Amino acid sequence: MGLKRTAVSIVLAGIFIVYMFGYPKSARIIPPANPDDPPRLPEGQQRNVLIIGGGLAGMSAALELAERGYQVTIREADSVLGGRLHTRPVERLGQTFQVEHGFHAWFHNYHQFKDIRERLDIDKNFQTWGSNFFRWRKYLPEEISSWGPYPINMLGIVLKSQNLGIVSAMKNQGPLADLMNFDMDVVYDKYDQYTFDEWAKLRNLDTTFYDVMLRPALSVTLNEENTLSAAEMLMYSHFYFLSDAEADKREITRMDYGSAVINPWAKRLQELGARIELNAKVERLLVDDKTGKIIGESSHPEEKYDHVILAPNLQGVEEILTAPLKVDSPAKQPIQKILKDVSQLEIAPPYKVLRAWFDKELENSGSAIFLQVPDFDPVSAIGQYHWHEKESEEWANKTGGSIMEFHLYDWKFGNVRDEDIWGLIAPTVKEIYPEMFERDFKMLAYHVNSYENFPSFKKGLQQYRPNATYPSQCGIPNLSFAGDWLRTSYPSALMERAVSTGREAANHVLLSDHIRQAPFKVCPSRGPGFGSM
Ligand SMILES: Cc1cc2nc3c(=O)[nH]c(=O)nc-3n(C[C@H](O)[C@H](O)[C@H](O)COP(=O)(O)OP(=O)(O)OC[C@H]3O[C@@H](n4cnc5c(N)ncnc54)[C@H](O)[C@@H]3O)c2cc1C
């Protein structure tokens, strides 16, 4: 009898939980629009594609098209491939280190990226990364990891939290409905005019819950936190945390991004006959006077292309599109139309990444490979490279030292000399890792990356954000866009948005040449639901 009552209670509790929380939807496949077309160009047919920009977006488009028999040329302005995932050789302490632009993590919903990893056979270069560590001035430290099926994983996070209680979490049912009932098709219309902070106030979200569970994601967008669009952040929360119990599962590479990802990718492209040109900044597009199609670019007027993919960062796209065209060029009007929107978009504030070599290693860092410190401005996060990356690990083992990376997003101090940065951030680092100062860590060497190249996702910008095929909608049929600054109709962000829009651009080329498009696997567009039975 007792057993029967327990079983009935469990079933009722299960029904209640599913009623309250709904259930996650699975990833969705967007099939090719032309499934009956052949998978590659027929033997003997040559189609030339120019890809401007050798970041992830351009490389993704290049891989798809080179595999289908296209003659691909990538023209990259920098001396290295990979864009914001690049790695450069840096001489320090009598050794050459491969130093990246900054620490990156790969997530569960990175379906296009996973597909590329499989195609390049580089999965072995990745490792899973356990918990996510946070430290605040205002709150107790948190170690957040998602375990078990939805919604048990959510309850687990709340129960394990040092700052939240189940009662305070339950009080947030109203605002959480915006997350649980996330809908990609309406979220931008509803919330892009609000900042995330305004949304939290509007929805009466409990401050501690907001600060501990939701707001930390703001600090890693490299954007100015108090202007970031609520719609974009709700999409982030869905994509990175809620769409699936596994959504928050991260991976990192075992070695530098050049060796792990970019070099094998470039090698494959070259094996497929692609031409990769570095230090090759494109200034201006060349237009066919009769058709209005883009046929090439000004530094190589003799080369003619059937398709052009514009995959620079946002500034690069604006520079190229604002370069003067002939007065009577048939592309003039379409380009002006594109520029009307693109010129409304903005760049996020400058940021710096300081890589530093120390003579000692932390003993008591809470085992955080990458520690997020949301309210320790100007420091946003600190990475311990010698704990996960081969070259740094070898150096640390040899010397007893450590290699740390300090991420300084939304840099508000203007032009500071590289040698003065440590002095500026040291008081904050002392609050985070007092041990470094108690044990008198000596900085042996450093390297600073300073950039202002990240797209802004400030409130109100979504209405101007084009998608990959916008140029053809404006009247230039053989031009498409790729990059993480674009909009997608499905949830995506950062590296996954870059490679997905690269594939969208490639699909545009394939469709117009009657070659079968590549399928897409995407994160579901709806949240798991709340009271959704
Ligand atoms: C510090 C930091 C940490 C990050 N962490 C993460 C993370 O953890 N997870 C994640 O998913 N993402 C992360 N990102 C974001 C990720 O790096 C980007 O979203 C992604 O690399 C963008 O790729 P892209 O191809 O769209 O643009 P880019 O990488 O900017 O590539 C554009 C390329 O075009 C080139 N170019 C520009 N103009 C021209 C021209 N006129 N002619 C020719 N070439 C031109 C540029 O030199 C560049 O190589 C991080 C970024 C930074 C900076």
mmCIF file of N, CA, C and O and ligand atoms in Angstrom, residues 52-58 75-78 82-85 101-105 110 222 240 280-282 311-313 316 320 351 353 407 409 454 483-484 494-495 498, ligand 1:
data_model
loop_
_atom_site.group_PDB
_atom_site.id
_atom_site.type_symbol
_atom_site.label_atom_id
_atom_site.label_comp_id
_atom_site.label_asym_id
_atom_site.label_seq_id
_atom_site.Cartn_x
_atom_site.Cartn_y
_atom_site.Cartn_z
ATOM 1 N N ILE A 52 36.173 37.278 -49.211
ATOM 2 C CA ILE A 52 36.948 38.386 -48.638
ATOM 3 C C ILE A 52 36.859 38.270 -47.119
ATOM 4 O O ILE A 52 35.793 38.398 -46.528
ATOM 5 N N GLY A 53 37.995 37.977 -46.476
ATOM 6 C CA GLY A 53 38.038 37.785 -45.024
ATOM 7 C C GLY A 53 38.246 36.325 -44.684
ATOM 8 O O GLY A 53 37.444 35.472 -45.048
ATOM 9 N N GLY A 54 39.363 36.052 -43.991
ATOM 10 C CA GLY A 54 39.720 34.661 -43.647
ATOM 11 C C GLY A 54 39.508 34.358 -42.182
ATOM 12 O O GLY A 54 40.322 33.682 -41.553
ATOM 13 N N GLY A 55 38.392 34.847 -41.602
ATOM 14 C CA GLY A 55 37.996 34.428 -40.257
ATOM 15 C C GLY A 55 37.160 33.158 -40.372
ATOM 16 O O GLY A 55 37.116 32.521 -41.435
ATOM 17 N N LEU A 56 36.503 32.792 -39.288
ATOM 18 C CA LEU A 56 35.730 31.544 -39.283
ATOM 19 C C LEU A 56 34.606 31.568 -40.316
ATOM 20 O O LEU A 56 34.309 30.549 -40.947
ATOM 21 N N ALA A 57 33.974 32.738 -40.496
ATOM 22 C CA ALA A 57 32.848 32.834 -41.428
ATOM 23 C C ALA A 57 33.334 32.561 -42.852
ATOM 24 O O ALA A 57 32.750 31.741 -43.583
ATOM 25 N N GLY A 58 34.429 33.224 -43.239
ATOM 26 C CA GLY A 58 34.971 33.032 -44.583
ATOM 27 C C GLY A 58 35.479 31.612 -44.773
ATOM 28 O O GLY A 58 35.276 30.996 -45.822
ATOM 29 N N ARG A 75 40.876 36.004 -49.605
ATOM 30 C CA ARG A 75 41.811 37.134 -49.477
ATOM 31 C C ARG A 75 41.662 37.714 -48.073
ATOM 32 O O ARG A 75 40.586 38.166 -47.693
ATOM 33 N N GLU A 76 42.727 37.611 -47.286
ATOM 34 C CA GLU A 76 42.693 38.008 -45.875
ATOM 35 C C GLU A 76 43.649 39.186 -45.647
ATOM 36 O O GLU A 76 44.811 39.127 -46.036
ATOM 37 N N ALA A 77 43.154 40.237 -44.973
ATOM 38 C CA ALA A 77 43.958 41.448 -44.765
ATOM 39 C C ALA A 77 45.138 41.216 -43.824
ATOM 40 O O ALA A 77 46.207 41.789 -43.990
ATOM 41 N N ASP A 78 44.952 40.356 -42.841
ATOM 42 C CA ASP A 78 45.960 40.148 -41.798
ATOM 43 C C ASP A 78 47.077 39.210 -42.305
ATOM 44 O O ASP A 78 46.928 38.573 -43.355
ATOM 45 N N GLY A 82 42.261 33.172 -39.622
ATOM 46 C CA GLY A 82 41.493 32.829 -38.402
ATOM 47 C C GLY A 82 40.732 33.979 -37.784
ATOM 48 O O GLY A 82 39.914 33.769 -36.900
ATOM 49 N N GLY A 83 41.007 35.231 -38.214
ATOM 50 C CA GLY A 83 40.283 36.379 -37.650
ATOM 51 C C GLY A 83 40.436 36.411 -36.140
ATOM 52 O O GLY A 83 41.538 36.303 -35.615
ATOM 53 N N ARG A 84 39.291 36.511 -35.443
ATOM 54 C CA ARG A 84 39.357 36.612 -33.977
ATOM 55 C C ARG A 84 39.689 35.268 -33.312
ATOM 56 O O ARG A 84 39.748 35.168 -32.099
ATOM 57 N N LEU A 85 39.894 34.230 -34.119
ATOM 58 C CA LEU A 85 40.374 32.967 -33.549
ATOM 59 C C LEU A 85 41.840 32.729 -33.983
ATOM 60 O O LEU A 85 42.351 31.612 -33.939
ATOM 61 N N HIS A 101 44.341 35.202 -29.971
ATOM 62 C CA HIS A 101 43.630 36.469 -29.777
ATOM 63 C C HIS A 101 43.014 36.508 -28.369
ATOM 64 O O HIS A 101 42.920 37.545 -27.754
ATOM 65 N N GLY A 102 42.594 35.362 -27.861
ATOM 66 C CA GLY A 102 42.006 35.284 -26.519
ATOM 67 C C GLY A 102 41.289 33.961 -26.340
ATOM 68 O O GLY A 102 40.893 33.327 -27.320
ATOM 69 N N PHE A 103 41.119 33.576 -25.079
ATOM 70 C CA PHE A 103 40.507 32.284 -24.731
ATOM 71 C C PHE A 103 39.112 32.125 -25.363
ATOM 72 O O PHE A 103 38.297 33.044 -25.312
ATOM 73 N N HIS A 104 38.830 30.946 -25.928
ATOM 74 C CA HIS A 104 37.514 30.639 -26.519
ATOM 75 C C HIS A 104 36.981 29.314 -25.990
ATOM 76 O O HIS A 104 37.760 28.397 -25.720
ATOM 77 N N ALA A 105 35.659 29.211 -25.902
ATOM 78 C CA ALA A 105 35.010 27.939 -25.539
ATOM 79 C C ALA A 105 33.990 27.571 -26.604
ATOM 80 O O ALA A 105 33.349 28.450 -27.196
ATOM 81 N N TYR A 110 26.806 24.224 -30.814
ATOM 82 C CA TYR A 110 27.628 24.622 -31.953
ATOM 83 C C TYR A 110 27.580 23.510 -33.015
ATOM 84 O O TYR A 110 28.581 22.853 -33.314
ATOM 85 N N LEU A 222 31.597 41.042 -24.657
ATOM 86 C CA LEU A 222 32.525 42.097 -25.070
ATOM 87 C C LEU A 222 31.799 43.396 -25.385
ATOM 88 O O LEU A 222 32.361 44.324 -25.937
ATOM 89 N N TYR A 240 22.698 29.181 -24.896
ATOM 90 C CA TYR A 240 23.828 28.682 -24.105
ATOM 91 C C TYR A 240 23.423 27.957 -22.824
ATOM 92 O O TYR A 240 24.247 27.283 -22.232
ATOM 93 N N ALA A 280 46.403 40.607 -47.715
ATOM 94 C CA ALA A 280 45.737 40.949 -48.973
ATOM 95 C C ALA A 280 44.428 41.669 -48.693
ATOM 96 O O ALA A 280 43.340 41.117 -48.881
ATOM 97 N N LYS A 281 44.562 42.892 -48.217
ATOM 98 C CA LYS A 281 43.367 43.669 -47.873
ATOM 99 C C LYS A 281 42.597 44.059 -49.138
ATOM 100 O O LYS A 281 43.187 44.597 -50.073
ATOM 101 N N VAL A 282 41.313 43.799 -49.141
ATOM 102 C CA VAL A 282 40.477 44.190 -50.278
ATOM 103 C C VAL A 282 39.923 45.587 -50.012
ATOM 104 O O VAL A 282 39.393 45.871 -48.938
ATOM 105 N N ALA A 311 33.142 38.479 -46.127
ATOM 106 C CA ALA A 311 33.212 37.914 -44.771
ATOM 107 C C ALA A 311 34.206 38.638 -43.859
ATOM 108 O O ALA A 311 34.759 38.027 -42.947
ATOM 109 N N PRO A 312 34.427 39.938 -44.058
ATOM 110 C CA PRO A 312 35.249 40.650 -43.068
ATOM 111 C C PRO A 312 34.411 40.939 -41.822
ATOM 112 O O PRO A 312 33.217 40.648 -41.804
ATOM 113 N N ASN A 313 35.034 41.541 -40.816
ATOM 114 C CA ASN A 313 34.232 42.015 -39.685
ATOM 115 C C ASN A 313 33.404 43.231 -40.152
ATOM 116 O O ASN A 313 33.550 43.684 -41.289
ATOM 117 N N GLY A 316 35.173 46.158 -41.769
ATOM 118 C CA GLY A 316 35.696 45.791 -43.092
ATOM 119 C C GLY A 316 34.598 45.874 -44.144
ATOM 120 O O GLY A 316 34.810 46.379 -45.252
ATOM 121 N N ILE A 320 34.553 48.502 -47.356
ATOM 122 C CA ILE A 320 34.512 48.032 -48.755
ATOM 123 C C ILE A 320 33.273 48.588 -49.467
ATOM 124 O O ILE A 320 33.348 49.033 -50.609
ATOM 125 N N TYR A 351 38.637 46.422 -26.389
ATOM 126 C CA TYR A 351 38.948 45.437 -25.345
ATOM 127 C C TYR A 351 40.417 45.077 -25.441
ATOM 128 O O TYR A 351 41.057 45.297 -26.477
ATOM 129 N N VAL A 353 43.374 41.951 -24.187
ATOM 130 C CA VAL A 353 43.643 40.645 -23.586
ATOM 131 C C VAL A 353 45.127 40.617 -23.241
ATOM 132 O O VAL A 353 45.975 40.792 -24.123
ATOM 133 N N HIS A 407 41.300 38.980 -19.298
ATOM 134 C CA HIS A 407 40.396 39.542 -20.309
ATOM 135 C C HIS A 407 39.826 40.851 -19.782
ATOM 136 O O HIS A 407 39.185 40.865 -18.723
ATOM 137 N N TYR A 409 37.436 43.427 -20.992
ATOM 138 C CA TYR A 409 36.439 43.849 -21.984
ATOM 139 C C TYR A 409 35.910 45.230 -21.614
ATOM 140 O O TYR A 409 35.989 45.642 -20.463
ATOM 141 N N PHE A 454 34.619 44.162 -32.356
ATOM 142 C CA PHE A 454 33.525 43.254 -32.011
ATOM 143 C C PHE A 454 32.190 43.916 -32.343
ATOM 144 O O PHE A 454 32.001 45.083 -32.020
ATOM 145 N N GLY A 483 29.382 36.350 -41.327
ATOM 146 C CA GLY A 483 30.045 36.940 -40.153
ATOM 147 C C GLY A 483 29.155 36.912 -38.926
ATOM 148 O O GLY A 483 27.938 36.778 -39.035
ATOM 149 N N ASP A 484 29.799 37.079 -37.771
ATOM 150 C CA ASP A 484 29.034 36.976 -36.512
ATOM 151 C C ASP A 484 28.218 38.226 -36.203
ATOM 152 O O ASP A 484 27.529 38.283 -35.203
ATOM 153 N N LEU A 494 28.177 34.231 -31.769
ATOM 154 C CA LEU A 494 29.637 34.198 -31.768
ATOM 155 C C LEU A 494 30.196 33.250 -32.836
ATOM 156 O O LEU A 494 29.823 33.338 -33.984
ATOM 157 N N MET A 495 31.091 32.308 -32.428
ATOM 158 C CA MET A 495 31.740 31.465 -33.443
ATOM 159 C C MET A 495 30.708 30.670 -34.231
ATOM 160 O O MET A 495 30.863 30.459 -35.433
ATOM 161 N N ALA A 498 29.227 32.788 -36.804
ATOM 162 C CA ALA A 498 30.183 33.018 -37.899
ATOM 163 C C ALA A 498 30.175 31.834 -38.870
ATOM 164 O O ALA A 498 30.001 32.011 -40.081
HETATM 165 C C1 LIG B 1 38.650 37.771 -26.595
HETATM 166 C C2 LIG B 1 37.573 37.023 -27.346
HETATM 167 C C3 LIG B 1 36.982 35.898 -26.767
HETATM 168 C C4 LIG B 1 35.971 35.212 -27.453
HETATM 169 N N1 LIG B 1 35.427 34.094 -26.889
HETATM 170 C C5 LIG B 1 34.528 33.369 -27.582
HETATM 171 C C6 LIG B 1 34.032 32.153 -27.067
HETATM 172 O O1 LIG B 1 34.413 31.728 -25.976
HETATM 173 N N2 LIG B 1 33.126 31.453 -27.804
HETATM 174 C C7 LIG B 1 32.697 31.890 -29.024
HETATM 175 O O2 LIG B 1 31.893 31.217 -29.651
HETATM 176 N N3 LIG B 1 33.174 33.036 -29.543
HETATM 177 C C8 LIG B 1 34.057 33.791 -28.861
HETATM 178 N N4 LIG B 1 34.539 34.946 -29.395
HETATM 179 C C9 LIG B 1 33.954 35.433 -30.659
HETATM 180 C C10 LIG B 1 34.549 34.794 -31.905
HETATM 181 O O3 LIG B 1 35.933 34.943 -31.917
HETATM 182 C C11 LIG B 1 33.949 35.480 -33.126
HETATM 183 O O4 LIG B 1 32.548 35.447 -33.055
HETATM 184 C C12 LIG B 1 34.362 34.834 -34.450
HETATM 185 O O5 LIG B 1 35.713 34.499 -34.478
HETATM 186 C C13 LIG B 1 34.012 35.796 -35.589
HETATM 187 O O6 LIG B 1 34.394 35.258 -36.824
HETATM 188 P P1 LIG B 1 34.124 36.071 -38.176
HETATM 189 O O7 LIG B 1 34.684 35.281 -39.284
HETATM 190 O O8 LIG B 1 32.692 36.469 -38.236
HETATM 191 O O9 LIG B 1 34.909 37.450 -38.023
HETATM 192 P P2 LIG B 1 36.482 37.719 -37.842
HETATM 193 O O10 LIG B 1 37.086 36.673 -37.023
HETATM 194 O O11 LIG B 1 36.591 39.125 -37.386
HETATM 195 O O12 LIG B 1 37.062 37.576 -39.313
HETATM 196 C C14 LIG B 1 37.004 38.601 -40.267
HETATM 197 C C15 LIG B 1 38.302 38.579 -41.059
HETATM 198 O O13 LIG B 1 38.185 39.508 -42.144
HETATM 199 C C16 LIG B 1 39.440 40.158 -42.286
HETATM 200 N N5 LIG B 1 39.219 41.429 -43.011
HETATM 201 C C17 LIG B 1 38.648 42.565 -42.538
HETATM 202 N N6 LIG B 1 38.615 43.485 -43.517
HETATM 203 C C18 LIG B 1 39.169 42.908 -44.625
HETATM 204 C C19 LIG B 1 39.394 43.353 -45.957
HETATM 205 N N7 LIG B 1 39.082 44.583 -46.364
HETATM 206 N N8 LIG B 1 39.977 42.496 -46.831
HETATM 207 C C20 LIG B 1 40.315 41.238 -46.455
HETATM 208 N N9 LIG B 1 40.115 40.775 -45.196
HETATM 209 C C21 LIG B 1 39.537 41.595 -44.307
HETATM 210 C C22 LIG B 1 39.913 40.346 -40.855
HETATM 211 O O14 LIG B 1 41.308 40.567 -40.805
HETATM 212 C C23 LIG B 1 39.505 39.031 -40.224
HETATM 213 O O15 LIG B 1 40.517 38.067 -40.321
HETATM 214 C C24 LIG B 1 35.544 35.663 -28.725
HETATM 215 C C25 LIG B 1 36.171 36.768 -29.314
HETATM 216 C C26 LIG B 1 37.163 37.441 -28.632
HETATM 217 C C27 LIG B 1 37.799 38.629 -29.280
#
